[in-house]
Short mmCIF file of N, CA and C in Angstrom, two decimals:
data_model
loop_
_atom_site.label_atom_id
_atom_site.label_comp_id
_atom_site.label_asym_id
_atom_site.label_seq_id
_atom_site.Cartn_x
_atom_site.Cartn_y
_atom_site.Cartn_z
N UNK A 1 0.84 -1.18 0.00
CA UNK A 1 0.00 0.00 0.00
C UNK A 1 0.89 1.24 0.00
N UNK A 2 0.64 1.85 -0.93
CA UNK A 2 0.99 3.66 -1.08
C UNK A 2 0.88 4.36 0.12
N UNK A 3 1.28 4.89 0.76
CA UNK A 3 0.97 5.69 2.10
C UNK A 3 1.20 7.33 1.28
N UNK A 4 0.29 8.03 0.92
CA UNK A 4 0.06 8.97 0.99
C UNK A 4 -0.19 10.36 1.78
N UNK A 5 0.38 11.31 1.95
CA UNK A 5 0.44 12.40 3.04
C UNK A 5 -0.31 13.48 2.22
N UNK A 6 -1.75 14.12 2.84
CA UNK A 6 -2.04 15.37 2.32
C UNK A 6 -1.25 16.32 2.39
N UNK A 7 -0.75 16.65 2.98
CA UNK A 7 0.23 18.16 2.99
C UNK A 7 1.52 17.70 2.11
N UNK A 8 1.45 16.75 0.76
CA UNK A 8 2.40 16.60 -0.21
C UNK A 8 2.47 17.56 -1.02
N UNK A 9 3.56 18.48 -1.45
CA UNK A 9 3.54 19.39 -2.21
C UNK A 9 3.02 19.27 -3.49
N UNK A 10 2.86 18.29 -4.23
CA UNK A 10 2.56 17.56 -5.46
C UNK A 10 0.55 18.49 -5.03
N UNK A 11 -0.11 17.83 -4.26
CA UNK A 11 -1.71 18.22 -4.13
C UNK A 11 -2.14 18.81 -3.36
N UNK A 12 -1.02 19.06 -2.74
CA UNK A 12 -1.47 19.77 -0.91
C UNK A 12 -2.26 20.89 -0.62
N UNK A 13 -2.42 21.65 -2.04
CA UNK A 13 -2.73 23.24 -2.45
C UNK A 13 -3.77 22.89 -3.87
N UNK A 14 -4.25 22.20 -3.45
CA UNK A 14 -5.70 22.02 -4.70
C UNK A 14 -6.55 22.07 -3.73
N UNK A 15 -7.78 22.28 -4.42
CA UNK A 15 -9.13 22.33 -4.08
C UNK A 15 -9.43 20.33 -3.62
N UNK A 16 -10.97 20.42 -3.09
CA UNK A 16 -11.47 19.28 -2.65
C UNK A 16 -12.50 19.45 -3.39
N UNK A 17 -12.83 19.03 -4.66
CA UNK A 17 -14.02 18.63 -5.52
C UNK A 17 -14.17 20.24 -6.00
N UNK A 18 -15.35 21.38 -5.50
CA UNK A 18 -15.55 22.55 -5.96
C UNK A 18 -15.55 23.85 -4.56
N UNK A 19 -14.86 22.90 -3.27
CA UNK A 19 -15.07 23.87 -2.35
C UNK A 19 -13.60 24.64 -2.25
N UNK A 20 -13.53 25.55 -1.59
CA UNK A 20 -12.54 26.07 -1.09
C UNK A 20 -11.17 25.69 -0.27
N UNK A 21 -11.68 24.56 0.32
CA UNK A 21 -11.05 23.67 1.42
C UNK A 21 -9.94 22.73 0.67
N UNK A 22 -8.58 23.03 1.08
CA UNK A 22 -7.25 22.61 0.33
C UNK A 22 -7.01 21.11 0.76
N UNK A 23 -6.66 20.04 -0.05
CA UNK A 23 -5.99 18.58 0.20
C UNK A 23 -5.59 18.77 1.71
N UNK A 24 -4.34 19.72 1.44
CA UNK A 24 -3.45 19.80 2.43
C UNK A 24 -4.02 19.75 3.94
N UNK A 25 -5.07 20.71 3.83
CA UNK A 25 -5.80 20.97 5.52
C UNK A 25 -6.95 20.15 5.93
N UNK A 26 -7.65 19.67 4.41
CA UNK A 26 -8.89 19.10 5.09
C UNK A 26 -8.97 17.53 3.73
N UNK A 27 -8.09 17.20 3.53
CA UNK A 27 -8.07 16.04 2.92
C UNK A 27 -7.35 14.68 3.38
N UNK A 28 -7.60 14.00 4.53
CA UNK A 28 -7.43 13.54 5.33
C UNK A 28 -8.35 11.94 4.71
N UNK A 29 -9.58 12.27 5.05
CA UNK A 29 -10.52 11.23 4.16
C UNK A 29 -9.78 10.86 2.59
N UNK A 30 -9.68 11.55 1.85
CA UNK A 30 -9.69 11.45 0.65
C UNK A 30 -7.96 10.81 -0.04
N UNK A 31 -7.20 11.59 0.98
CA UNK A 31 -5.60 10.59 1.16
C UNK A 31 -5.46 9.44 1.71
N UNK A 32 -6.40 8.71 2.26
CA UNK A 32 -7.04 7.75 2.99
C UNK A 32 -7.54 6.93 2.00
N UNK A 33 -8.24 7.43 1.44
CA UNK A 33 -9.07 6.60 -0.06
C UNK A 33 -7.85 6.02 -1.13
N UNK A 34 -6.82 7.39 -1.26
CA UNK A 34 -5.91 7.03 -2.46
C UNK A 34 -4.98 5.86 -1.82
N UNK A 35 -4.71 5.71 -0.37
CA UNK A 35 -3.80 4.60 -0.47
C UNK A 35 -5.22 3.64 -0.30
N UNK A 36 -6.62 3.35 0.27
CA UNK A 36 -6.77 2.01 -0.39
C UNK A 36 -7.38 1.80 -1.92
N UNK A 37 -6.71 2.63 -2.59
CA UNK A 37 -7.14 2.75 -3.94
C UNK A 37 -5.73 2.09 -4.27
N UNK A 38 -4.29 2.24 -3.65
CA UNK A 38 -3.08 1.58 -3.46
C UNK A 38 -3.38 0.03 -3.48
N UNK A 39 -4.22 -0.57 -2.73
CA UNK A 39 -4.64 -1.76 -1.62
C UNK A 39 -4.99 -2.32 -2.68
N UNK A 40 -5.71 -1.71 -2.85
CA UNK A 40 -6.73 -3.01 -4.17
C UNK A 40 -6.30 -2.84 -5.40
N UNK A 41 -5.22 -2.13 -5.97
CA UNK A 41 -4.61 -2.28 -7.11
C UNK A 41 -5.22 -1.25 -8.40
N UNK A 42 -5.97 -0.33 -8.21
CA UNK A 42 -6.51 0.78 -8.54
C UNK A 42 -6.09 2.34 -8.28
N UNK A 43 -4.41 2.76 -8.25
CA UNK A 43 -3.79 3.53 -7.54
C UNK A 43 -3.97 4.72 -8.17
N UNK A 44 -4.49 6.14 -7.26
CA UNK A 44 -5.37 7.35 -7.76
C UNK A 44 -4.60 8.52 -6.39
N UNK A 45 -3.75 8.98 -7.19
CA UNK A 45 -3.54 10.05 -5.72
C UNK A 45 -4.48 10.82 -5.32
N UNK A 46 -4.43 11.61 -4.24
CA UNK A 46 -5.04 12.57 -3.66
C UNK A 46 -5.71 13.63 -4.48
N UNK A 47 -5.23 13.95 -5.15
CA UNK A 47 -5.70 15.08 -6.29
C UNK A 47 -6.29 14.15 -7.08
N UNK A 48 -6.34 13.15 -7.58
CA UNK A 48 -7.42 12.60 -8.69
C UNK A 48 -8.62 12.44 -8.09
N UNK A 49 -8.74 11.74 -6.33
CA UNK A 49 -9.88 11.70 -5.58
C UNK A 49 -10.97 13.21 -5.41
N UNK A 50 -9.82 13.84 -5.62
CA UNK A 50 -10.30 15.68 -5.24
C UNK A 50 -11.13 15.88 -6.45
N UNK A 51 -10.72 15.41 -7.33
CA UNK A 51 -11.40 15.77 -8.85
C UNK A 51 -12.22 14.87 -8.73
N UNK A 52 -12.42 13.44 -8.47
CA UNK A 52 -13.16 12.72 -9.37
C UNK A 52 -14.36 11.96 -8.43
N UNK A 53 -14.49 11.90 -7.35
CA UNK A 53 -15.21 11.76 -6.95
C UNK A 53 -16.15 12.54 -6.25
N UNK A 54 -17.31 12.46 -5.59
CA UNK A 54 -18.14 13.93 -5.18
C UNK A 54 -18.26 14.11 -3.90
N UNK A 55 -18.53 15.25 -3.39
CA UNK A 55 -18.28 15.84 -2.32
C UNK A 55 -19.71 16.75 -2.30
N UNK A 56 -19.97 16.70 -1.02
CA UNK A 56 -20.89 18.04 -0.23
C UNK A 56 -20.18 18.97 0.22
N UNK A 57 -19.97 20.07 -0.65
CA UNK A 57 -18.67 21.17 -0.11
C UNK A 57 -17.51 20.11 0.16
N UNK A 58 -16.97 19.73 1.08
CA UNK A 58 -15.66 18.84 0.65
C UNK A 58 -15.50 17.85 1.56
N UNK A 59 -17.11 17.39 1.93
CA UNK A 59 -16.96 15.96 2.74
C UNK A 59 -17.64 14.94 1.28
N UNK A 60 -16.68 13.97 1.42
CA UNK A 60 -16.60 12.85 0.73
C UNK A 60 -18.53 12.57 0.50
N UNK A 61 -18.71 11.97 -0.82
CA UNK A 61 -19.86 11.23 -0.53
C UNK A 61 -19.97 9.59 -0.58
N UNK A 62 -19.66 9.11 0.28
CA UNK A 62 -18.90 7.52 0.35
C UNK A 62 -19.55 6.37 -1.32
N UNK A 63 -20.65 6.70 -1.73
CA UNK A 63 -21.08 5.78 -3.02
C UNK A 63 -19.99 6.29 -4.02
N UNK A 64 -19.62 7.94 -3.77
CA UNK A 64 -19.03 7.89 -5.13
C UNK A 64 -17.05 7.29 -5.04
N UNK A 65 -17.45 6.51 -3.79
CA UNK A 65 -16.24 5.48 -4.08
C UNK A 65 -16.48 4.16 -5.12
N UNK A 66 -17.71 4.34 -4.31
CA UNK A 66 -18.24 2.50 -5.53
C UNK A 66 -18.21 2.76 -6.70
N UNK A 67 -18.54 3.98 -7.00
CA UNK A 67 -19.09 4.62 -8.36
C UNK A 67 -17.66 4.55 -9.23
N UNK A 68 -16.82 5.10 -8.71
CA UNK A 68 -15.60 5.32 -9.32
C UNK A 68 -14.16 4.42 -8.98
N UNK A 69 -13.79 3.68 -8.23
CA UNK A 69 -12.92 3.17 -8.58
C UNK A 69 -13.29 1.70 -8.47
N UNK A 70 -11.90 0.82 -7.83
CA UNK A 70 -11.71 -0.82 -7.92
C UNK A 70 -12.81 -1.22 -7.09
N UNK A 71 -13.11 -0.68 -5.77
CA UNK A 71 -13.56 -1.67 -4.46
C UNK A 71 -14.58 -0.57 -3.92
N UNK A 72 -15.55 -1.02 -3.22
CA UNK A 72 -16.54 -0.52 -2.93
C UNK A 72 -16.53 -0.16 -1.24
N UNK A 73 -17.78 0.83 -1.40
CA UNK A 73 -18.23 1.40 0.11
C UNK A 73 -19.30 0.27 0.98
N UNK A 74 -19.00 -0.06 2.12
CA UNK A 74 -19.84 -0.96 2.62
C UNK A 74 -20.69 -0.33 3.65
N UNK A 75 -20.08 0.45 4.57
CA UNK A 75 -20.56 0.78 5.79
C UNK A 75 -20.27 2.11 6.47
N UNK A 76 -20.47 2.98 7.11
CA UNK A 76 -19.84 4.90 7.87
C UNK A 76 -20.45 3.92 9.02
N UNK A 77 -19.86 3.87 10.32
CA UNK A 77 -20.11 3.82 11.54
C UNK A 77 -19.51 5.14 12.49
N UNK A 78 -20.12 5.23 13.34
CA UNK A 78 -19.96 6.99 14.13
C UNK A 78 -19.66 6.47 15.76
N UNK A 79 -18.56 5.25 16.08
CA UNK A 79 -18.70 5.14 17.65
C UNK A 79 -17.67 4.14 17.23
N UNK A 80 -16.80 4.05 18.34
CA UNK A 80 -15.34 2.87 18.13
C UNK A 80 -16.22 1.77 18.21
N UNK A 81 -16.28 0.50 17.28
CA UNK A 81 -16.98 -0.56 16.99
C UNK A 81 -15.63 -2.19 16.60
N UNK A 82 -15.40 -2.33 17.34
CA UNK A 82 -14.84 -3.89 16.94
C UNK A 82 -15.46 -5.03 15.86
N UNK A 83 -16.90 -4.77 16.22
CA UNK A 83 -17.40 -5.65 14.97
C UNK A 83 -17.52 -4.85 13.88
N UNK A 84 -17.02 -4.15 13.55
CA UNK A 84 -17.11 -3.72 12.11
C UNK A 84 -15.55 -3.82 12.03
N UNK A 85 -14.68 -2.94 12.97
CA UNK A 85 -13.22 -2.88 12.61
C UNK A 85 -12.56 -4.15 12.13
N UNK A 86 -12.64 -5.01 13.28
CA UNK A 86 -11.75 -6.17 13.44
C UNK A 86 -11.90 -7.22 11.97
N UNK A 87 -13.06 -6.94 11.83
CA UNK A 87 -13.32 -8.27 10.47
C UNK A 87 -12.99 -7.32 9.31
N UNK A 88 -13.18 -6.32 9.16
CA UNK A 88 -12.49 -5.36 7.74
C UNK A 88 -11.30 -5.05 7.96
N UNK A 89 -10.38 -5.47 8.90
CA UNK A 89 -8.69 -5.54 8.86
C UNK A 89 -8.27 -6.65 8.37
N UNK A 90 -8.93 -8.01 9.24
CA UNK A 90 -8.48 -9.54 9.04
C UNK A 90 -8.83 -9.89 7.35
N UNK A 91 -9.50 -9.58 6.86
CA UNK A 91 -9.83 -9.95 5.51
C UNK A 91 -8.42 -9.20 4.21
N UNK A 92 -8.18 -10.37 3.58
CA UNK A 92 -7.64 -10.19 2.36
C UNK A 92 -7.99 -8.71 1.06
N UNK A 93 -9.47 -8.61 1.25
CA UNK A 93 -10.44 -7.77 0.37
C UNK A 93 -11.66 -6.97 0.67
N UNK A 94 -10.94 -7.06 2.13
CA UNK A 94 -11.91 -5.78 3.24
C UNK A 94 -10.55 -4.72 3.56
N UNK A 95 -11.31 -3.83 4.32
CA UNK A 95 -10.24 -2.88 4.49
C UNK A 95 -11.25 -1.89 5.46
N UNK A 96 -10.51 -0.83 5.73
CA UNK A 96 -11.38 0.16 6.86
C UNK A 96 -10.58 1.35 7.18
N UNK A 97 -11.62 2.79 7.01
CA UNK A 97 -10.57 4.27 7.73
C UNK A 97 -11.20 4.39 8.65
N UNK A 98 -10.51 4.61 9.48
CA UNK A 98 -10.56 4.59 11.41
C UNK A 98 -10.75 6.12 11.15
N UNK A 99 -11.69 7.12 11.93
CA UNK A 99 -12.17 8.32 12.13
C UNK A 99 -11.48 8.67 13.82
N UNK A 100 -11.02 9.68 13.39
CA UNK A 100 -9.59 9.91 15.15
C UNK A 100 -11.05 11.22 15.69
N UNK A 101 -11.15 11.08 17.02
CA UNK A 101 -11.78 12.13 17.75
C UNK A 101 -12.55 12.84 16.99
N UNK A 102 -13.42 12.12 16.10
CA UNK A 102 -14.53 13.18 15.15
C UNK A 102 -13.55 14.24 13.95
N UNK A 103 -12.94 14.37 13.71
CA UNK A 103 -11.94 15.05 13.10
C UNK A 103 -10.90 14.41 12.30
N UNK A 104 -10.57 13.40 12.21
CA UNK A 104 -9.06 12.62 11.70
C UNK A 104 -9.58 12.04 10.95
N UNK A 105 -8.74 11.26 9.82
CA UNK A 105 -9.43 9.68 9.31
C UNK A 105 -7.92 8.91 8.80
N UNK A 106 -7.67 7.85 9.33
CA UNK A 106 -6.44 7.25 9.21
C UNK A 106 -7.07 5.85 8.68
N UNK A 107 -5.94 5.13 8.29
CA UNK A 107 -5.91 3.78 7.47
C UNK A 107 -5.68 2.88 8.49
N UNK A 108 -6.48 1.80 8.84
CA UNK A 108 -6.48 0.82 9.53
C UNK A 108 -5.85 -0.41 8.75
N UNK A 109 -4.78 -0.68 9.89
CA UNK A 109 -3.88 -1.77 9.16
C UNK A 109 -3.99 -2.91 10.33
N UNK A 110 -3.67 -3.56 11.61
CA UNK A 110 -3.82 -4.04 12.42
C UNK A 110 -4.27 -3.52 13.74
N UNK A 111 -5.00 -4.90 14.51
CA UNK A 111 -4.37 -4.07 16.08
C UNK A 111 -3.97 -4.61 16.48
N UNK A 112 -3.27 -3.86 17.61
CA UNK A 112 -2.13 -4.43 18.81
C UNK A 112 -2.34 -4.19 20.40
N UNK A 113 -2.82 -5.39 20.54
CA UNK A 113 -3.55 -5.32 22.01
C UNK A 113 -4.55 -3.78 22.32
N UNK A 114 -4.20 -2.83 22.76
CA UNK A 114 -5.21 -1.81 22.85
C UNK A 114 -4.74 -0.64 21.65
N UNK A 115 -4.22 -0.32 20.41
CA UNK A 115 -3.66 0.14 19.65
C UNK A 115 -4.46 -0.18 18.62
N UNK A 116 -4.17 0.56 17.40
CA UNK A 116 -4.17 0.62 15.76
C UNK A 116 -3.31 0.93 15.22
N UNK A 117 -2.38 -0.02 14.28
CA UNK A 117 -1.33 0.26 13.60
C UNK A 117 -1.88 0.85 12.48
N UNK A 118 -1.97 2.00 12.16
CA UNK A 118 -2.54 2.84 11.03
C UNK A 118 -1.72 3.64 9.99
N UNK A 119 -2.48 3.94 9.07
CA UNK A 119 -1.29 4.98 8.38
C UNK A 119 -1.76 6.16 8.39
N UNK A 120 -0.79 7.04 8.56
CA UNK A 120 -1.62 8.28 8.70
C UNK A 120 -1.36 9.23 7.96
N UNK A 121 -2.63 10.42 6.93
CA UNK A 121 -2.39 10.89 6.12
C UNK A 121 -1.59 12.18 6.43
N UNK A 122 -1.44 12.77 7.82
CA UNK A 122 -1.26 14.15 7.81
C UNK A 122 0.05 14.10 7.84
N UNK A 123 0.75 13.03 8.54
CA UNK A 123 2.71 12.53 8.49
C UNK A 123 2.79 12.32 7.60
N UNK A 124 1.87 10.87 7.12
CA UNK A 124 2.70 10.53 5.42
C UNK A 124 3.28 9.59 6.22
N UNK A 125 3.04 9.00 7.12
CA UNK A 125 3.53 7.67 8.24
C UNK A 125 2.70 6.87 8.71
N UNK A 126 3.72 5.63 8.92
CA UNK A 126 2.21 4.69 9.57
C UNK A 126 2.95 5.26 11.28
N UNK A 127 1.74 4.56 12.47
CA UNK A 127 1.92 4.98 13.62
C UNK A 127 0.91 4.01 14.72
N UNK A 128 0.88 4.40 15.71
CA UNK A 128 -0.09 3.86 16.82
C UNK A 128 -0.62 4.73 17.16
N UNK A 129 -2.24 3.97 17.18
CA UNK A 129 -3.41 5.41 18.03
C UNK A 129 -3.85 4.35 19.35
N UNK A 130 -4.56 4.95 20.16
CA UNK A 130 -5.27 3.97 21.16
C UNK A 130 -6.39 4.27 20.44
N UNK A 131 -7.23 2.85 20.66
CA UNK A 131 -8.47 3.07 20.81
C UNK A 131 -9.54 3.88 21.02
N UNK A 132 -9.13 4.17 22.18
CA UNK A 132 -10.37 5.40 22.85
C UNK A 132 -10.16 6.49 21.75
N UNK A 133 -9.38 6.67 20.96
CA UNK A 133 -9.17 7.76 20.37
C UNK A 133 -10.26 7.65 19.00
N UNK A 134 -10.40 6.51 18.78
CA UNK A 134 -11.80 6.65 17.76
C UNK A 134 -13.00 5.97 17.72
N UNK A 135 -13.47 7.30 16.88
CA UNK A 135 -14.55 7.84 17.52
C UNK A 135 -15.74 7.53 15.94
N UNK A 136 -15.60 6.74 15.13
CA UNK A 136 -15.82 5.92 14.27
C UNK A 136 -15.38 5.03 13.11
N UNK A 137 -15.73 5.66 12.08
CA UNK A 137 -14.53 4.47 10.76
C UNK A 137 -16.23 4.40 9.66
N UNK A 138 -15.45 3.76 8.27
CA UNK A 138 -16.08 3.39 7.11
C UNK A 138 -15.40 2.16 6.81
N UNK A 139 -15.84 0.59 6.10
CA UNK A 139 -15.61 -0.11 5.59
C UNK A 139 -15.69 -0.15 3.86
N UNK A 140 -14.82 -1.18 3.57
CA UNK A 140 -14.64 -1.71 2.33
C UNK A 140 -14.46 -2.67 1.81
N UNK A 141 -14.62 -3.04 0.66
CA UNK A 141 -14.63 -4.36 0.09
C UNK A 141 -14.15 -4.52 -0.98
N UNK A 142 -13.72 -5.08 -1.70
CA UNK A 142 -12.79 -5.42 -3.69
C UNK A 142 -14.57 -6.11 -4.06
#
């Protein structure tokens, strides 16, 4: 998987679909999308997501993932949930973005006892979050 960082100079300073709101500051979701657009073998940086899929002012609209690339939208959950997380990590052709304190959205890669080994778009690094720290997530599928 591509680990992608919004604040990359390459997109960091584009728009998010037609709003005002730059990759760099509020594209977090959408650098999130391009590495599992990495995952499933359908690889689309940050700026192609900005263009090509749709947005309400510049929150994502999760179908127009299905709509447009390899692997589809399954589920938005709004509360730290194990049964949704745990089985869209363990799977080959599931996948899942972990939502940090209502505000964040990082790439769920494993966990580790009370942790998420994630990648995260605003470093451009993978890292550890605790748990308590999120505060929902979206699933996926090939």
């Amino acid at each position: 998987m591509t680990i992608y960082g919004q604040r990359d100079s390459r997109w960091g300073g584009k728009p998010i679909g037609n709003s005002k709101s730059l990759i760099r500051d509020f594209g977090c979701t959408i650098s999130g999308v391009s590495m599992l657009s990495s995952f499933y073998g359908c690889d689309h940086n940050p700026e192609w997501m900005a263009k090509n899929l749709s947005f309400q002012v510049d929150k994502i609209l999760w179908n127009s993932i299905t709509e447009k690339l390899c692997f589809k939208f399954v589920w938005r959950f709004y509360k730290y949930d194990e049964n949704q997380i745990l089985p869209a990590l363990a799977g080959k052709t599931t996948s899942c973005l972990l939502e940090v304190q209502k505000r964040h959205w990082v790439v769920g890669i494993k966990k580790v006892l009370n942790y998420y080994w994630v990648a995260d778009p605003w470093t451009g690094t993978r890292r550890f979050i605790h748990k308590s720290l999120i505060s929902g997530g979206a699933t996926f599928k090939k």
